[in-house]
Short mmCIF file of C-alpha atoms in Angstrom, two decimals:
data_model
loop_
_atom_site.label_atom_id
_atom_site.label_comp_id
_atom_site.label_asym_id
_atom_site.label_seq_id
_atom_site.Cartn_x
_atom_site.Cartn_y
_atom_site.Cartn_z
CA UNK A 1 -81.99 8.90 32.82
CA UNK A 2 -80.78 6.92 35.59
CA UNK A 3 -78.69 3.82 34.80
CA UNK A 4 -77.96 1.56 37.57
CA UNK A 5 -75.43 -1.91 37.64
CA UNK A 6 -74.23 -4.02 40.17
CA UNK A 7 -71.25 -5.82 39.97
CA UNK A 8 -69.58 -8.44 42.45
CA UNK A 9 -68.40 -12.05 42.10
CA UNK A 10 -70.70 -14.17 40.46
CA UNK A 11 -69.79 -16.99 42.77
CA UNK A 12 -69.56 -17.26 46.56
CA UNK A 13 -68.44 -20.40 49.01
CA UNK A 14 -71.12 -21.40 51.49
CA UNK A 15 -70.47 -19.91 55.10
CA UNK A 16 -68.57 -16.38 53.10
CA UNK A 17 -69.69 -12.60 52.96
CA UNK A 18 -71.31 -12.13 49.74
CA UNK A 19 -70.79 -8.30 48.51
CA UNK A 20 -72.09 -6.52 45.72
CA UNK A 21 -72.00 -2.68 44.66
CA UNK A 22 -74.27 -0.82 42.20
CA UNK A 23 -73.32 2.46 40.62
CA UNK A 24 -75.90 5.10 39.21
CA UNK A 25 -75.24 6.67 36.18
CA UNK A 26 -76.67 9.29 34.60
CA UNK A 27 -77.43 11.51 37.92
CA UNK A 28 -76.52 12.17 41.83
CA UNK A 29 -76.93 9.81 44.28
CA UNK A 30 -77.61 12.29 46.49
CA UNK A 31 -80.24 14.45 44.61
CA UNK A 32 -83.63 13.72 43.87
CA UNK A 33 -84.96 10.16 44.92
CA UNK A 34 -84.40 9.79 48.85
CA UNK A 35 -83.54 6.14 49.01
CA UNK A 36 -82.07 3.28 47.14
CA UNK A 37 -82.89 -0.64 47.07
CA UNK A 38 -81.86 -4.11 47.14
CA UNK A 39 -84.05 -7.11 46.38
CA UNK A 40 -83.75 -10.43 44.89
CA UNK A 41 -85.23 -13.38 42.58
CA UNK A 42 -84.56 -17.18 43.03
CA UNK A 43 -84.57 -18.95 40.37
CA UNK A 44 -88.16 -18.91 38.80
CA UNK A 45 -89.05 -17.82 42.29
CA UNK A 46 -90.92 -14.54 43.42
CA UNK A 47 -89.45 -11.45 43.86
CA UNK A 48 -87.79 -10.68 47.87
CA UNK A 49 -87.34 -6.79 49.32
CA UNK A 50 -83.74 -7.29 50.80
CA UNK A 51 -83.77 -3.28 52.22
CA UNK A 52 -83.30 0.43 51.48
CA UNK A 53 -80.50 2.71 52.15
CA UNK A 54 -81.47 6.57 51.76
CA UNK A 55 -78.13 8.90 51.46
CA UNK A 56 -78.46 10.40 54.73
CA UNK A 57 -77.43 6.56 55.12
CA UNK A 58 -80.58 5.69 57.19
CA UNK A 59 -81.47 1.86 56.40
CA UNK A 60 -84.37 -0.44 57.14
CA UNK A 61 -83.98 -3.78 56.34
CA UNK A 62 -86.07 -6.86 55.48
CA UNK A 63 -86.74 -8.33 58.48
CA UNK A 64 -85.87 -12.07 58.04
CA UNK A 65 -82.77 -10.72 56.52
CA UNK A 66 -81.76 -8.86 59.16
CA UNK A 67 -79.22 -10.37 60.94
CA UNK A 68 -77.26 -11.05 57.96
CA UNK A 69 -77.34 -8.08 56.31
CA UNK A 70 -75.31 -4.72 55.84
CA UNK A 71 -76.05 -1.60 53.10
CA UNK A 72 -74.04 1.75 52.39
CA UNK A 73 -73.77 4.15 50.19
CA UNK A 74 -71.05 6.00 49.16
CA UNK A 75 -71.60 9.59 47.71
CA UNK A 76 -68.46 10.47 46.83
CA UNK A 77 -68.55 7.37 44.77
CA UNK A 78 -72.16 7.78 43.64
CA UNK A 79 -72.46 3.38 45.12
CA UNK A 80 -74.64 1.95 47.25
CA UNK A 81 -73.38 -1.68 48.60
CA UNK A 82 -74.85 -4.82 49.94
CA UNK A 83 -73.47 -6.96 52.13
CA UNK A 84 -74.91 -11.10 52.99
CA UNK A 85 -72.93 -12.49 55.63
CA UNK A 86 -72.74 -16.79 56.94
CA UNK A 87 -74.76 -17.73 52.68
CA UNK A 88 -75.61 -20.35 52.16
CA UNK A 89 -77.23 -21.82 49.33
CA UNK A 90 -80.09 -20.69 50.11
CA UNK A 91 -79.00 -17.06 48.77
CA UNK A 92 -78.06 -17.90 45.50
CA UNK A 93 -80.10 -15.38 43.10
CA UNK A 94 -80.43 -12.50 40.63
CA UNK A 95 -79.85 -9.47 42.48
CA UNK A 96 -80.96 -6.09 41.90
CA UNK A 97 -80.06 -2.78 42.58
CA UNK A 98 -83.07 0.02 42.26
CA UNK A 99 -84.09 3.43 42.57
CA UNK A 100 -86.84 3.45 45.18
CA UNK A 101 -88.80 0.74 44.44
CA UNK A 102 -89.61 1.85 40.36
CA UNK A 103 -86.53 1.35 38.46
CA UNK A 104 -83.90 -1.35 39.07
CA UNK A 105 -80.47 -2.12 37.35
CA UNK A 106 -80.46 -4.79 35.10
CA UNK A 107 -79.11 -7.23 38.12
CA UNK A 108 -76.50 -10.04 38.58
CA UNK A 109 -76.40 -13.64 39.62
CA UNK A 110 -74.77 -14.84 42.32
CA UNK A 111 -74.64 -18.84 42.27
CA UNK A 112 -73.52 -19.67 46.31
CA UNK A 113 -71.34 -22.77 45.57
CA UNK A 114 -68.44 -24.95 46.52
CA UNK B 1 -92.25 -15.44 51.49
CA UNK B 2 -94.42 -13.76 49.59
CA UNK B 3 -97.26 -12.85 51.91
CA UNK B 4 -99.24 -11.03 48.81
CA UNK B 5 -101.03 -14.58 46.97
CA UNK B 6 -101.38 -13.57 43.39
CA UNK B 7 -103.36 -16.13 40.52
CA UNK B 8 -100.73 -18.73 39.28
CA UNK B 9 -101.38 -17.61 35.31
CA UNK B 10 -104.10 -16.02 33.64
CA UNK B 11 -104.10 -16.24 29.99
CA UNK B 12 -105.88 -14.01 26.91
CA UNK B 13 -105.96 -14.05 23.39
CA UNK B 14 -105.08 -10.94 22.00
CA UNK B 15 -107.44 -8.18 22.07
CA UNK B 16 -108.79 -9.15 24.96
CA UNK B 17 -108.87 -7.88 28.07
CA UNK B 18 -107.01 -9.59 30.96
CA UNK B 19 -107.24 -8.52 35.09
CA UNK B 20 -105.22 -10.10 38.03
CA UNK B 21 -105.71 -10.33 41.47
CA UNK B 22 -103.38 -9.44 44.40
CA UNK B 23 -104.39 -10.71 47.77
CA UNK B 24 -103.24 -9.11 50.87
CA UNK B 25 -104.16 -7.29 54.52
CA UNK B 26 -105.04 -4.83 57.02
CA UNK B 27 -100.78 -4.85 57.64
CA UNK B 28 -99.73 -4.03 53.04
CA UNK B 29 -102.63 -3.54 50.70
CA UNK B 30 -105.43 -2.04 53.26
CA UNK B 31 -102.84 0.24 54.64
CA UNK B 32 -100.44 1.46 51.56
CA UNK B 33 -99.68 1.88 48.08
CA UNK B 34 -99.94 -0.89 45.94
CA UNK B 35 -97.25 -0.88 43.00
CA UNK B 36 -97.61 -3.26 39.75
CA UNK B 37 -94.41 -4.30 37.90
CA UNK B 38 -94.08 -6.16 35.00
CA UNK B 39 -90.99 -8.96 33.78
CA UNK B 40 -90.86 -10.17 30.30
CA UNK B 41 -88.43 -13.52 30.37
CA UNK B 42 -85.07 -12.84 31.54
CA UNK B 43 -85.29 -9.48 32.87
CA UNK B 44 -85.76 -6.80 35.27
CA UNK B 45 -88.58 -5.58 36.69
CA UNK B 46 -90.24 -2.82 35.55
CA UNK B 47 -93.06 -0.71 37.94
CA UNK B 48 -96.55 -0.50 35.26
CA UNK B 49 -98.43 0.88 38.05
CA UNK B 50 -97.35 3.02 41.85
CA UNK B 51 -99.93 4.00 45.06
CA UNK B 52 -102.18 1.35 43.25
CA UNK B 53 -103.71 3.22 40.07
CA UNK B 54 -101.24 6.04 38.05
CA UNK B 55 -98.81 4.70 35.22
CA UNK B 56 -95.46 5.79 35.20
CA UNK B 57 -94.22 7.91 32.18
CA UNK B 58 -94.67 5.52 28.68
CA UNK B 59 -96.61 2.32 29.98
CA UNK B 60 -99.55 2.22 28.62
CA UNK B 61 -103.35 3.00 29.38
CA UNK B 62 -103.87 -0.48 28.68
CA UNK B 63 -102.86 -1.14 31.94
CA UNK B 64 -104.73 -0.22 35.18
CA UNK B 65 -104.29 -0.45 38.74
CA UNK B 66 -107.47 -1.03 41.23
CA UNK B 67 -107.76 -1.60 45.20
CA UNK B 68 -110.46 -2.10 47.24
CA UNK B 69 -109.63 -3.12 51.34
CA UNK B 70 -107.39 -5.26 51.38
CA UNK B 71 -106.98 -6.46 47.25
CA UNK B 72 -105.81 -4.79 44.09
CA UNK B 73 -106.11 -5.85 40.77
CA UNK B 74 -103.52 -5.05 37.62
CA UNK B 75 -106.22 -5.23 34.31
CA UNK B 76 -104.63 -5.60 30.86
CA UNK B 77 -106.60 -4.18 27.76
CA UNK B 78 -106.54 -4.61 24.50
CA UNK B 79 -103.74 -7.97 25.67
CA UNK B 80 -100.94 -8.19 22.97
CA UNK B 81 -98.33 -10.56 21.93
CA UNK B 82 -95.59 -8.54 24.15
CA UNK B 83 -97.68 -8.36 26.99
CA UNK B 84 -96.16 -12.35 27.50
CA UNK B 85 -94.76 -12.17 31.25
CA UNK B 86 -95.08 -12.61 34.84
CA UNK B 87 -96.20 -9.71 36.79
CA UNK B 88 -95.92 -9.25 40.57
CA UNK B 89 -97.58 -7.26 42.81
CA UNK B 90 -96.39 -4.53 46.21
CA UNK B 91 -96.57 -2.69 48.69
CA UNK B 92 -94.90 -1.79 51.83
CA UNK B 93 -95.52 -4.23 55.48
CA UNK B 94 -96.33 -2.88 58.89
CA UNK B 95 -95.21 0.51 57.97
CA UNK B 96 -93.04 2.92 55.43
CA UNK B 97 -90.01 1.46 57.22
CA UNK B 98 -91.09 -1.94 55.65
CA UNK B 99 -90.13 -4.62 54.42
CA UNK B 100 -91.70 -4.17 51.20
CA UNK B 101 -92.87 -6.81 50.35
CA UNK B 102 -93.70 -8.97 46.41
CA UNK B 103 -96.88 -11.28 45.50
CA UNK B 104 -95.99 -14.12 44.40
CA UNK B 105 -96.36 -13.05 40.82
CA UNK B 106 -99.10 -14.39 37.52
CA UNK B 107 -97.37 -15.09 34.39
CA UNK B 108 -99.91 -14.25 32.03
CA UNK B 109 -100.26 -16.42 28.12
CA UNK B 110 -101.38 -14.86 24.95
CA UNK B 111 -102.98 -17.27 23.52
#
């Protein structure tokens, strides 16, 4: 049974870069599923898709965030990562990493505040 | 910004059938598969329905999905107290390259 675990700072200052890593366990990130995803959810609000990365390295991003997002994969560490630049309070949310769109990690709360 | 519209709330008594609607457009629901997620309080979303009406292993057959044109529905039959949660529909928009759009979410309350 694959498991996903998000990790990274829980507090980021405005204008800085949010960096999160998702560690995949219970299976190889390179086998089975073709892509891995990030979504987020501000408190009390709906889910928002951030983007995805294929194990080949190809990416698709949410157009509303595209200029600030970068998703990468490290198959040797069985991890994939998210970077979101120039953050503001509006980026405060629980961030989830996922296997395709069918299974999500437990999530990590990231607060943007000085 | 959600592009799929759901009613904010729905409710029923134990044993009843509850239906949640999801309205989209020709660029998402009208041309791609619909997915449904259940989110219990404080938990990650859990996939309930994929490809319009398919249930992942372990999801009870009390949950069923359907799609017609640019709208979709999730039905919960034999409502149980543990079904009290937020439910989200989702679909790929414009093309399979994304974005993946979620609905506005529906809070189901078991009375």
